[in-house]
Amino acid sequence: QVQLQESGPGLVKPSETLSLTCTVSDGSISDSSYYWGWTRQAPGRGLEWISCIHYSGVPYYNPSLKSRVTISVDTSKNQFALRLSSVTSADTAVYYCGRHWGFGGSYGVDVWGQGTTVTVSS
Amino acid sequence: DIQMTQSPSSVSASVGDRVTITCRASQDISTSLAWYQQKPGKAPNLLIYAASSLQSGVPSRFSGSGSGADFTLTISSLQPEDFATYYCQQASSFPYTFGQGTKLEIE
C-alpha cells in the first residue's frame, strides 16, 4: 500500500518561502495513472486545494495562490515538492500531500499523507 | 472556479439515524465528485468517487448519488464512528474545489 509522508520546517517567517516535500513509499511517482498534489487546512477551517502535478511535469494551480506557488516532481527521489513564496499568517495551516487518481485525477485523493503543520510567525 | 456549496453546515443525529448531506456545484460537473470524511487531527478519508462509487474498504452504509450540479451523500444507519466532518470536492476542472464542510454531531 503506497504511503505518503510530508516533511519540511514547521515554522516560517513572514515574507519568506515555505518549502515542503512529500516522499512516496511502496509505489512509484512515475505511475502514469496518478497525479500528485497538495491541500491545506487553516486552523478551524475547511480544506483548500492548492496544486497538483503529473510525473510528466504538467502542473495545475489554484488561481488564488498561483502567483506564489510552485509544484515539482523529482522522479529520482520518488518525491514531489511545494514552494509557497511571500508567506503571511494566512498561510498558517496543516499541509497535506495526496495522490489523485482517476482520469486527470478526477476520482479524488485516495491516499493522503498525515499532514504537517506550518506556522508563519516571526 | 467552480464553487461547491454544502448543506447543512452542521447536523445533529443519533446512532441508527439516516442522514443525507447535499452538495451543489455552480456549474455542471457531470459525475466528477468525491466525498470525504475527516475526523479531528486526521487527514481526510475518501468515501465516494465519481459521485456514486464506493471506495474500497468503506462500509456500505455510505452511498452517493447525483449528476450535473446536485449531489447527495447518505449514511443509512449512523454508527458512533461516523460522527465527523464531511466534504465534497469537484474534480471536473482545476482548481479542484471543496465544499465548506458539514459537521455531523451526536444529538
JSON list of C-alpha atoms in Angstrom, two decimals:
[
{"chain": "A", "resi": 1, "resn": "GLN", "atom": "CA", "xyz": [0.00, 0.00, 0.00]},
{"chain": "A", "resi": 2, "resn": "VAL", "atom": "CA", "xyz": [1.50, 3.31, -1.09]},
{"chain": "A", "resi": 3, "resn": "GLN", "atom": "CA", "xyz": [2.27, 5.76, 1.69]},
{"chain": "A", "resi": 4, "resn": "LEU", "atom": "CA", "xyz": [2.96, 9.48, 1.60]},
{"chain": "A", "resi": 5, "resn": "GLN", "atom": "CA", "xyz": [4.98, 11.49, 4.11]},
{"chain": "A", "resi": 6, "resn": "GLU", "atom": "CA", "xyz": [5.32, 15.25, 4.25]},
{"chain": "A", "resi": 7, "resn": "SER", "atom": "CA", "xyz": [8.47, 16.92, 5.50]},
{"chain": "A", "resi": 8, "resn": "GLY", "atom": "CA", "xyz": [9.66, 20.47, 5.95]},
{"chain": "A", "resi": 9, "resn": "PRO", "atom": "CA", "xyz": [10.04, 23.25, 8.51]},
{"chain": "A", "resi": 10, "resn": "GLY", "atom": "CA", "xyz": [7.20, 23.79, 10.93]},
{"chain": "A", "resi": 11, "resn": "LEU", "atom": "CA", "xyz": [7.92, 27.48, 11.32]},
{"chain": "A", "resi": 12, "resn": "VAL", "atom": "CA", "xyz": [8.40, 30.01, 8.54]},
{"chain": "A", "resi": 13, "resn": "LYS", "atom": "CA", "xyz": [8.92, 33.76, 8.89]},
{"chain": "A", "resi": 14, "resn": "PRO", "atom": "CA", "xyz": [6.59, 36.22, 7.15]},
{"chain": "A", "resi": 15, "resn": "SER", "atom": "CA", "xyz": [7.65, 37.15, 3.60]},
{"chain": "A", "resi": 16, "resn": "GLU", "atom": "CA", "xyz": [9.84, 34.04, 3.33]},
{"chain": "A", "resi": 17, "resn": "THR", "atom": "CA", "xyz": [9.27, 30.91, 1.24]},
{"chain": "A", "resi": 18, "resn": "LEU", "atom": "CA", "xyz": [7.59, 27.79, 2.57]},
{"chain": "A", "resi": 19, "resn": "SER", "atom": "CA", "xyz": [9.11, 24.58, 1.17]},
{"chain": "A", "resi": 20, "resn": "LEU", "atom": "CA", "xyz": [7.60, 21.14, 1.70]},
{"chain": "A", "resi": 21, "resn": "THR", "atom": "CA", "xyz": [8.45, 17.72, 0.31]},
{"chain": "A", "resi": 22, "resn": "CYS", "atom": "CA", "xyz": [6.27, 14.64, 0.02]},
{"chain": "A", "resi": 23, "resn": "THR", "atom": "CA", "xyz": [8.00, 11.27, -0.16]},
{"chain": "A", "resi": 24, "resn": "VAL", "atom": "CA", "xyz": [6.18, 8.41, -1.85]},
{"chain": "A", "resi": 25, "resn": "SER", "atom": "CA", "xyz": [6.81, 4.94, -0.41]},
{"chain": "A", "resi": 26, "resn": "ASP", "atom": "CA", "xyz": [5.79, 1.48, -1.71]},
{"chain": "A", "resi": 27, "resn": "GLY", "atom": "CA", "xyz": [4.77, 2.98, -5.01]},
{"chain": "A", "resi": 28, "resn": "SER", "atom": "CA", "xyz": [6.18, 4.91, -7.95]},
{"chain": "A", "resi": 29, "resn": "ILE", "atom": "CA", "xyz": [5.63, 8.58, -8.55]},
{"chain": "A", "resi": 30, "resn": "SER", "atom": "CA", "xyz": [6.18, 7.79, -12.24]},
{"chain": "A", "resi": 31, "resn": "ASP", "atom": "CA", "xyz": [3.00, 5.71, -12.39]},
{"chain": "A", "resi": 32, "resn": "SER", "atom": "CA", "xyz": [1.07, 7.45, -15.16]},
{"chain": "A", "resi": 33, "resn": "SER", "atom": "CA", "xyz": [-2.25, 6.63, -13.51]},
{"chain": "A", "resi": 34, "resn": "TYR", "atom": "CA", "xyz": [-1.87, 9.29, -10.84]},
{"chain": "A", "resi": 35, "resn": "TYR", "atom": "CA", "xyz": [-1.47, 12.95, -10.17]},
{"chain": "A", "resi": 36, "resn": "TRP", "atom": "CA", "xyz": [0.27, 14.16, -7.01]},
{"chain": "A", "resi": 37, "resn": "GLY", "atom": "CA", "xyz": [-0.89, 17.20, -5.12]},
{"chain": "A", "resi": 38, "resn": "TRP", "atom": "CA", "xyz": [-1.22, 19.43, -2.09]},
{"chain": "A", "resi": 39, "resn": "THR", "atom": "CA", "xyz": [-4.20, 20.51, 0.01]},
{"chain": "A", "resi": 40, "resn": "ARG", "atom": "CA", "xyz": [-4.15, 22.66, 3.11]},
{"chain": "A", "resi": 41, "resn": "GLN", "atom": "CA", "xyz": [-6.40, 23.37, 6.07]},
{"chain": "A", "resi": 42, "resn": "ALA", "atom": "CA", "xyz": [-6.12, 26.54, 8.15]},
{"chain": "A", "resi": 43, "resn": "PRO", "atom": "CA", "xyz": [-6.92, 26.19, 11.86]},
{"chain": "A", "resi": 44, "resn": "GLY", "atom": "CA", "xyz": [-10.63, 25.58, 12.35]},
{"chain": "A", "resi": 45, "resn": "ARG", "atom": "CA", "xyz": [-11.30, 25.94, 8.62]},
{"chain": "A", "resi": 46, "resn": "GLY", "atom": "CA", "xyz": [-12.16, 23.73, 5.66]},
{"chain": "A", "resi": 47, "resn": "LEU", "atom": "CA", "xyz": [-9.99, 22.12, 3.01]},
{"chain": "A", "resi": 48, "resn": "GLU", "atom": "CA", "xyz": [-8.32, 24.21, 0.32]},
{"chain": "A", "resi": 49, "resn": "TRP", "atom": "CA", "xyz": [-6.91, 22.58, -2.82]},
{"chain": "A", "resi": 50, "resn": "ILE", "atom": "CA", "xyz": [-3.53, 24.09, -3.71]},
{"chain": "A", "resi": 51, "resn": "SER", "atom": "CA", "xyz": [-1.97, 22.32, -6.66]},
{"chain": "A", "resi": 52, "resn": "CYS", "atom": "CA", "xyz": [-1.26, 19.02, -8.37]},
{"chain": "A", "resi": 53, "resn": "ILE", "atom": "CA", "xyz": [1.11, 17.64, -10.97]},
{"chain": "A", "resi": 54, "resn": "HIS", "atom": "CA", "xyz": [1.58, 14.60, -13.17]},
{"chain": "A", "resi": 55, "resn": "TYR", "atom": "CA", "xyz": [5.00, 12.97, -13.22]},
{"chain": "A", "resi": 56, "resn": "SER", "atom": "CA", "xyz": [5.32, 14.11, -16.83]},
{"chain": "A", "resi": 57, "resn": "GLY", "atom": "CA", "xyz": [5.52, 17.60, -15.39]},
{"chain": "A", "resi": 58, "resn": "VAL", "atom": "CA", "xyz": [2.24, 19.34, -16.20]},
{"chain": "A", "resi": 59, "resn": "PRO", "atom": "CA", "xyz": [1.24, 21.40, -13.11]},
{"chain": "A", "resi": 60, "resn": "TYR", "atom": "CA", "xyz": [-2.10, 22.81, -12.10]},
{"chain": "A", "resi": 61, "resn": "TYR", "atom": "CA", "xyz": [-2.56, 25.58, -9.54]},
{"chain": "A", "resi": 62, "resn": "ASN", "atom": "CA", "xyz": [-5.27, 27.23, -7.51]},
{"chain": "A", "resi": 63, "resn": "PRO", "atom": "CA", "xyz": [-5.59, 30.70, -9.11]},
{"chain": "A", "resi": 64, "resn": "SER", "atom": "CA", "xyz": [-5.88, 32.27, -5.66]},
{"chain": "A", "resi": 65, "resn": "LEU", "atom": "CA", "xyz": [-2.29, 31.16, -4.96]},
{"chain": "A", "resi": 66, "resn": "LYS", "atom": "CA", "xyz": [-0.90, 30.76, -8.45]},
{"chain": "A", "resi": 67, "resn": "SER", "atom": "CA", "xyz": [1.48, 33.71, -8.41]},
{"chain": "A", "resi": 68, "resn": "ARG", "atom": "CA", "xyz": [3.17, 32.34, -5.27]},
{"chain": "A", "resi": 69, "resn": "VAL", "atom": "CA", "xyz": [3.07, 28.56, -5.73]},
{"chain": "A", "resi": 70, "resn": "THR", "atom": "CA", "xyz": [5.37, 26.13, -7.50]},
{"chain": "A", "resi": 71, "resn": "ILE", "atom": "CA", "xyz": [4.96, 22.35, -7.55]},
{"chain": "A", "resi": 72, "resn": "SER", "atom": "CA", "xyz": [7.61, 19.99, -8.87]},
{"chain": "A", "resi": 73, "resn": "VAL", "atom": "CA", "xyz": [8.41, 16.30, -9.18]},
{"chain": "A", "resi": 74, "resn": "ASP", "atom": "CA", "xyz": [11.72, 14.52, -8.59]},
{"chain": "A", "resi": 75, "resn": "THR", "atom": "CA", "xyz": [11.34, 11.04, -10.03]},
{"chain": "A", "resi": 76, "resn": "SER", "atom": "CA", "xyz": [14.85, 10.02, -8.97]},
{"chain": "A", "resi": 77, "resn": "LYS", "atom": "CA", "xyz": [13.92, 10.53, -5.33]},
{"chain": "A", "resi": 78, "resn": "ASN", "atom": "CA", "xyz": [10.26, 9.49, -5.69]},
{"chain": "A", "resi": 79, "resn": "GLN", "atom": "CA", "xyz": [9.25, 12.84, -4.22]},
{"chain": "A", "resi": 80, "resn": "PHE", "atom": "CA", "xyz": [7.25, 15.88, -5.11]},
{"chain": "A", "resi": 81, "resn": "ALA", "atom": "CA", "xyz": [7.56, 19.33, -3.60]},
{"chain": "A", "resi": 82, "resn": "LEU", "atom": "CA", "xyz": [5.65, 22.51, -2.89]},
{"chain": "A", "resi": 83, "resn": "ARG", "atom": "CA", "xyz": [7.07, 26.02, -2.65]},
{"chain": "A", "resi": 84, "resn": "LEU", "atom": "CA", "xyz": [4.93, 28.93, -1.49]},
{"chain": "A", "resi": 85, "resn": "SER", "atom": "CA", "xyz": [6.57, 32.33, -1.56]},
{"chain": "A", "resi": 86, "resn": "SER", "atom": "CA", "xyz": [5.90, 35.57, 0.32]},
{"chain": "A", "resi": 87, "resn": "VAL", "atom": "CA", "xyz": [4.02, 33.82, 3.09]},
{"chain": "A", "resi": 88, "resn": "THR", "atom": "CA", "xyz": [1.82, 35.61, 5.61]},
{"chain": "A", "resi": 89, "resn": "SER", "atom": "CA", "xyz": [-0.07, 34.47, 8.68]},
{"chain": "A", "resi": 90, "resn": "ALA", "atom": "CA", "xyz": [-2.93, 33.49, 6.35]},
{"chain": "A", "resi": 91, "resn": "ASP", "atom": "CA", "xyz": [-0.72, 30.64, 5.10]},
{"chain": "A", "resi": 92, "resn": "THR", "atom": "CA", "xyz": [-0.59, 29.06, 8.56]},
{"chain": "A", "resi": 93, "resn": "ALA", "atom": "CA", "xyz": [-2.20, 25.65, 8.09]},
{"chain": "A", "resi": 94, "resn": "VAL", "atom": "CA", "xyz": [-1.84, 21.90, 8.07]},
{"chain": "A", "resi": 95, "resn": "TYR", "atom": "CA", "xyz": [-0.48, 20.94, 4.66]},
{"chain": "A", "resi": 96, "resn": "TYR", "atom": "CA", "xyz": [-1.40, 17.55, 3.24]},
{"chain": "A", "resi": 97, "resn": "CYS", "atom": "CA", "xyz": [0.12, 15.82, 0.26]},
{"chain": "A", "resi": 98, "resn": "GLY", "atom": "CA", "xyz": [-2.03, 13.36, -1.62]},
{"chain": "A", "resi": 99, "resn": "ARG", "atom": "CA", "xyz": [-2.38, 11.02, -4.57]},
{"chain": "A", "resi": 100, "resn": "HIS", "atom": "CA", "xyz": [-5.10, 11.93, -7.06]},
{"chain": "A", "resi": 101, "resn": "TRP", "atom": "CA", "xyz": [-6.44, 9.03, -9.05]},
{"chain": "A", "resi": 102, "resn": "GLY", "atom": "CA", "xyz": [-8.74, 8.53, -11.99]},
{"chain": "A", "resi": 103, "resn": "PHE", "atom": "CA", "xyz": [-8.51, 10.18, -15.37]},
{"chain": "A", "resi": 104, "resn": "GLY", "atom": "CA", "xyz": [-6.87, 13.54, -14.75]},
{"chain": "A", "resi": 105, "resn": "GLY", "atom": "CA", "xyz": [-7.17, 12.88, -11.05]},
{"chain": "A", "resi": 106, "resn": "SER", "atom": "CA", "xyz": [-10.94, 13.10, -11.37]},
{"chain": "A", "resi": 107, "resn": "TYR", "atom": "CA", "xyz": [-11.70, 10.42, -8.76]},
{"chain": "A", "resi": 108, "resn": "GLY", "atom": "CA", "xyz": [-10.30, 12.46, -5.89]},
{"chain": "A", "resi": 109, "resn": "VAL", "atom": "CA", "xyz": [-7.48, 11.85, -3.44]},
{"chain": "A", "resi": 110, "resn": "ASP", "atom": "CA", "xyz": [-7.33, 8.22, -2.40]},
{"chain": "A", "resi": 111, "resn": "VAL", "atom": "CA", "xyz": [-4.09, 8.34, -0.42]},
{"chain": "A", "resi": 112, "resn": "TRP", "atom": "CA", "xyz": [-3.15, 11.16, 1.96]},
{"chain": "A", "resi": 113, "resn": "GLY", "atom": "CA", "xyz": [-0.10, 12.00, 3.98]},
{"chain": "A", "resi": 114, "resn": "GLN", "atom": "CA", "xyz": [-0.60, 12.51, 7.70]},
{"chain": "A", "resi": 115, "resn": "GLY", "atom": "CA", "xyz": [-0.24, 16.27, 7.29]},
{"chain": "A", "resi": 116, "resn": "THR", "atom": "CA", "xyz": [2.37, 18.70, 8.50]},
{"chain": "A", "resi": 117, "resn": "THR", "atom": "CA", "xyz": [1.64, 21.86, 10.46]},
{"chain": "A", "resi": 118, "resn": "VAL", "atom": "CA", "xyz": [3.24, 25.04, 9.17]},
{"chain": "A", "resi": 119, "resn": "THR", "atom": "CA", "xyz": [3.09, 28.21, 11.24]},
{"chain": "A", "resi": 120, "resn": "VAL", "atom": "CA", "xyz": [4.01, 31.58, 9.78]},
{"chain": "A", "resi": 121, "resn": "SER", "atom": "CA", "xyz": [5.38, 33.78, 12.51]},
{"chain": "A", "resi": 122, "resn": "SER", "atom": "CA", "xyz": [8.35, 35.98, 13.22]},
{"chain": "B", "resi": 1, "resn": "ASP", "atom": "CA", "xyz": [-13.53, 28.47, -10.47]},
{"chain": "B", "resi": 2, "resn": "ILE", "atom": "CA", "xyz": [-16.39, 26.08, -9.72]},
{"chain": "B", "resi": 3, "resn": "GLN", "atom": "CA", "xyz": [-17.99, 26.84, -6.36]},
{"chain": "B", "resi": 4, "resn": "MET", "atom": "CA", "xyz": [-19.22, 23.97, -4.20]},
{"chain": "B", "resi": 5, "resn": "THR", "atom": "CA", "xyz": [-21.95, 24.60, -1.62]},
{"chain": "B", "resi": 6, "resn": "GLN", "atom": "CA", "xyz": [-22.78, 22.01, 1.02]},
{"chain": "B", "resi": 7, "resn": "SER", "atom": "CA", "xyz": [-25.84, 21.90, 3.21]},
{"chain": "B", "resi": 8, "resn": "PRO", "atom": "CA", "xyz": [-26.41, 21.79, 6.02]},
{"chain": "B", "resi": 9, "resn": "SER", "atom": "CA", "xyz": [-23.25, 23.23, 7.60]},
{"chain": "B", "resi": 10, "resn": "SER", "atom": "CA", "xyz": [-23.93, 21.09, 10.65]},
{"chain": "B", "resi": 11, "resn": "VAL", "atom": "CA", "xyz": [-26.39, 18.40, 11.60]},
{"chain": "B", "resi": 12, "resn": "SER", "atom": "CA", "xyz": [-27.21, 16.59, 14.82]},
{"chain": "B", "resi": 13, "resn": "ALA", "atom": "CA", "xyz": [-28.32, 12.98, 14.68]},
{"chain": "B", "resi": 14, "resn": "SER", "atom": "CA", "xyz": [-28.43, 9.79, 16.72]},
{"chain": "B", "resi": 15, "resn": "VAL", "atom": "CA", "xyz": [-26.92, 6.36, 16.25]},
{"chain": "B", "resi": 16, "resn": "GLY", "atom": "CA", "xyz": [-29.10, 4.43, 13.83]},
{"chain": "B", "resi": 17, "resn": "ASP", "atom": "CA", "xyz": [-30.45, 7.52, 12.06]},
{"chain": "B", "resi": 18, "resn": "ARG", "atom": "CA", "xyz": [-30.37, 8.03, 8.32]},
{"chain": "B", "resi": 19, "resn": "VAL", "atom": "CA", "xyz": [-28.57, 11.23, 7.33]},
{"chain": "B", "resi": 20, "resn": "THR", "atom": "CA", "xyz": [-28.31, 13.00, 3.99]},
{"chain": "B", "resi": 21, "resn": "ILE", "atom": "CA", "xyz": [-25.83, 15.75, 3.09]},
{"chain": "B", "resi": 22, "resn": "THR", "atom": "CA", "xyz": [-26.17, 17.72, -0.11]},
{"chain": "B", "resi": 23, "resn": "CYS", "atom": "CA", "xyz": [-23.58, 19.39, -2.33]},
{"chain": "B", "resi": 24, "resn": "ARG", "atom": "CA", "xyz": [-24.35, 21.77, -5.16]},
{"chain": "B", "resi": 25, "resn": "ALA", "atom": "CA", "xyz": [-21.90, 22.85, -7.85]},
{"chain": "B", "resi": 26, "resn": "SER", "atom": "CA", "xyz": [-22.02, 26.26, -9.50]},
{"chain": "B", "resi": 27, "resn": "GLN", "atom": "CA", "xyz": [-21.95, 24.56, -12.91]},
{"chain": "B", "resi": 28, "resn": "ASP", "atom": "CA", "xyz": [-22.38, 21.14, -14.47]},
{"chain": "B", "resi": 29, "resn": "ILE", "atom": "CA", "xyz": [-19.62, 18.79, -13.30]},
{"chain": "B", "resi": 30, "resn": "SER", "atom": "CA", "xyz": [-21.15, 15.57, -14.67]},
{"chain": "B", "resi": 31, "resn": "THR", "atom": "CA", "xyz": [-20.25, 12.92, -12.06]},
{"chain": "B", "resi": 32, "resn": "SER", "atom": "CA", "xyz": [-16.79, 14.25, -11.18]},
{"chain": "B", "resi": 33, "resn": "LEU", "atom": "CA", "xyz": [-17.48, 14.47, -7.47]},
{"chain": "B", "resi": 34, "resn": "ALA", "atom": "CA", "xyz": [-15.81, 12.93, -4.43]},
{"chain": "B", "resi": 35, "resn": "TRP", "atom": "CA", "xyz": [-16.88, 12.75, -0.79]},
{"chain": "B", "resi": 36, "resn": "TYR", "atom": "CA", "xyz": [-14.51, 12.65, 2.17]},
{"chain": "B", "resi": 37, "resn": "GLN", "atom": "CA", "xyz": [-14.80, 12.06, 5.89]},
{"chain": "B", "resi": 38, "resn": "GLN", "atom": "CA", "xyz": [-12.44, 13.88, 8.23]},
{"chain": "B", "resi": 39, "resn": "LYS", "atom": "CA", "xyz": [-12.00, 13.32, 11.95]},
{"chain": "B", "resi": 40, "resn": "PRO", "atom": "CA", "xyz": [-10.25, 15.84, 14.21]},
{"chain": "B", "resi": 41, "resn": "GLY", "atom": "CA", "xyz": [-6.48, 15.86, 13.79]},
{"chain": "B", "resi": 42, "resn": "LYS", "atom": "CA", "xyz": [-6.60, 13.38, 10.91]},
{"chain": "B", "resi": 43, "resn": "ALA", "atom": "CA", "xyz": [-6.27, 13.55, 7.16]},
{"chain": "B", "resi": 44, "resn": "PRO", "atom": "CA", "xyz": [-9.46, 13.25, 5.11]},
{"chain": "B", "resi": 45, "resn": "ASN", "atom": "CA", "xyz": [-10.56, 9.78, 4.00]},
{"chain": "B", "resi": 46, "resn": "LEU", "atom": "CA", "xyz": [-12.07, 9.17, 0.57]},
{"chain": "B", "resi": 47, "resn": "LEU", "atom": "CA", "xyz": [-15.56, 7.64, 0.83]},
{"chain": "B", "resi": 48, "resn": "ILE", "atom": "CA", "xyz": [-17.15, 8.06, -2.60]},
{"chain": "B", "resi": 49, "resn": "TYR", "atom": "CA", "xyz": [-15.69, 8.84, -6.03]},
{"chain": "B", "resi": 50, "resn": "ALA", "atom": "CA", "xyz": [-17.34, 9.55, -9.36]},
{"chain": "B", "resi": 51, "resn": "ALA", "atom": "CA", "xyz": [-20.43, 10.67, -7.41]},
{"chain": "B", "resi": 52, "resn": "SER", "atom": "CA", "xyz": [-21.69, 7.19, -6.58]},
{"chain": "B", "resi": 53, "resn": "SER", "atom": "CA", "xyz": [-18.82, 4.68, -6.48]},
{"chain": "B", "resi": 54, "resn": "LEU", "atom": "CA", "xyz": [-17.89, 3.35, -3.05]},
{"chain": "B", "resi": 55, "resn": "GLN", "atom": "CA", "xyz": [-14.18, 3.49, -2.31]},
{"chain": "B", "resi": 56, "resn": "SER", "atom": "CA", "xyz": [-12.63, 0.16, -1.38]},
{"chain": "B", "resi": 57, "resn": "GLY", "atom": "CA", "xyz": [-12.90, -0.57, 2.33]},
{"chain": "B", "resi": 58, "resn": "VAL", "atom": "CA", "xyz": [-15.68, 1.93, 3.01]},
{"chain": "B", "resi": 59, "resn": "PRO", "atom": "CA", "xyz": [-18.78, 0.50, 4.71]},
{"chain": "B", "resi": 60, "resn": "SER", "atom": "CA", "xyz": [-21.82, 0.00, 2.50]},
{"chain": "B", "resi": 61, "resn": "ARG", "atom": "CA", "xyz": [-23.96, 2.24, 4.73]},
{"chain": "B", "resi": 62, "resn": "PHE", "atom": "CA", "xyz": [-22.33, 5.13, 2.84]},
{"chain": "B", "resi": 63, "resn": "SER", "atom": "CA", "xyz": [-23.76, 5.93, -0.58]},
{"chain": "B", "resi": 64, "resn": "GLY", "atom": "CA", "xyz": [-23.60, 8.78, -3.04]},
{"chain": "B", "resi": 65, "resn": "SER", "atom": "CA", "xyz": [-25.85, 9.92, -5.84]},
{"chain": "B", "resi": 66, "resn": "GLY", "atom": "CA", "xyz": [-26.36, 12.74, -8.29]},
{"chain": "B", "resi": 67, "resn": "SER", "atom": "CA", "xyz": [-25.02, 14.16, -11.50]},
{"chain": "B", "resi": 68, "resn": "GLY", "atom": "CA", "xyz": [-24.75, 17.53, -13.16]},
{"chain": "B", "resi": 69, "resn": "ALA", "atom": "CA", "xyz": [-24.81, 20.04, -10.31]},
{"chain": "B", "resi": 70, "resn": "ASP", "atom": "CA", "xyz": [-26.67, 18.35, -7.45]},
{"chain": "B", "resi": 71, "resn": "PHE", "atom": "CA", "xyz": [-25.29, 15.54, -5.31]},
{"chain": "B", "resi": 72, "resn": "THR", "atom": "CA", "xyz": [-26.05, 13.76, -2.08]},
{"chain": "B", "resi": 73, "resn": "LEU", "atom": "CA", "xyz": [-24.16, 11.66, 0.45]},
{"chain": "B", "resi": 74, "resn": "THR", "atom": "CA", "xyz": [-26.34, 9.34, 2.51]},
{"chain": "B", "resi": 75, "resn": "ILE", "atom": "CA", "xyz": [-25.41, 7.39, 5.61]},
{"chain": "B", "resi": 76, "resn": "SER", "atom": "CA", "xyz": [-28.12, 4.78, 6.01]},
{"chain": "B", "resi": 77, "resn": "SER", "atom": "CA", "xyz": [-27.70, 3.93, 9.68]},
{"chain": "B", "resi": 78, "resn": "LEU", "atom": "CA", "xyz": [-25.32, 6.09, 11.68]},
{"chain": "B", "resi": 79, "resn": "GLN", "atom": "CA", "xyz": [-22.64, 4.38, 13.70]},
{"chain": "B", "resi": 80, "resn": "PRO", "atom": "CA", "xyz": [-20.67, 6.03, 16.53]},
{"chain": "B", "resi": 81, "resn": "GLU", "atom": "CA", "xyz": [-17.55, 6.23, 14.36]},
{"chain": "B", "resi": 82, "resn": "ASP", "atom": "CA", "xyz": [-19.42, 8.25, 11.69]},
{"chain": "B", "resi": 83, "resn": "PHE", "atom": "CA", "xyz": [-19.53, 11.45, 13.72]},
{"chain": "B", "resi": 84, "resn": "ALA", "atom": "CA", "xyz": [-17.07, 13.62, 11.81]},
{"chain": "B", "resi": 85, "resn": "THR", "atom": "CA", "xyz": [-16.93, 16.38, 9.20]},
{"chain": "B", "resi": 86, "resn": "TYR", "atom": "CA", "xyz": [-17.77, 15.58, 5.59]},
{"chain": "B", "resi": 87, "resn": "TYR", "atom": "CA", "xyz": [-16.54, 17.39, 2.50]},
{"chain": "B", "resi": 88, "resn": "CYS", "atom": "CA", "xyz": [-17.44, 17.19, -1.16]},
{"chain": "B", "resi": 89, "resn": "GLN", "atom": "CA", "xyz": [-14.90, 18.00, -3.87]},
{"chain": "B", "resi": 90, "resn": "GLN", "atom": "CA", "xyz": [-15.42, 18.59, -7.56]},
{"chain": "B", "resi": 91, "resn": "ALA", "atom": "CA", "xyz": [-12.79, 17.07, -9.84]},
{"chain": "B", "resi": 92, "resn": "SER", "atom": "CA", "xyz": [-14.21, 18.20, -13.14]},
{"chain": "B", "resi": 93, "resn": "SER", "atom": "CA", "xyz": [-11.89, 21.13, -13.77]},
{"chain": "B", "resi": 94, "resn": "PHE", "atom": "CA", "xyz": [-8.92, 22.71, -12.00]},
{"chain": "B", "resi": 95, "resn": "PRO", "atom": "CA", "xyz": [-8.83, 24.02, -9.33]},
{"chain": "B", "resi": 96, "resn": "TYR", "atom": "CA", "xyz": [-10.44, 21.01, -7.70]},
{"chain": "B", "resi": 97, "resn": "THR", "atom": "CA", "xyz": [-12.54, 22.91, -5.15]},
{"chain": "B", "resi": 98, "resn": "PHE", "atom": "CA", "xyz": [-14.04, 21.62, -1.91]},
{"chain": "B", "resi": 99, "resn": "GLY", "atom": "CA", "xyz": [-17.33, 22.38, -0.26]},
{"chain": "B", "resi": 100, "resn": "GLN", "atom": "CA", "xyz": [-17.17, 24.17, 3.08]},
{"chain": "B", "resi": 101, "resn": "GLY", "atom": "CA", "xyz": [-17.87, 21.01, 5.05]},
{"chain": "B", "resi": 102, "resn": "THR", "atom": "CA", "xyz": [-20.74, 19.51, 7.06]},
{"chain": "B", "resi": 103, "resn": "LYS", "atom": "CA", "xyz": [-20.15, 18.67, 10.70]},
{"chain": "B", "resi": 104, "resn": "LEU", "atom": "CA", "xyz": [-22.11, 15.64, 11.84]},
{"chain": "B", "resi": 105, "resn": "GLU", "atom": "CA", "xyz": [-22.65, 15.74, 15.59]},
{"chain": "B", "resi": 106, "resn": "ILE", "atom": "CA", "xyz": [-24.21, 13.43, 18.13]},
{"chain": "B", "resi": 107, "resn": "GLU", "atom": "CA", "xyz": [-27.70, 14.51, 19.16]}
]
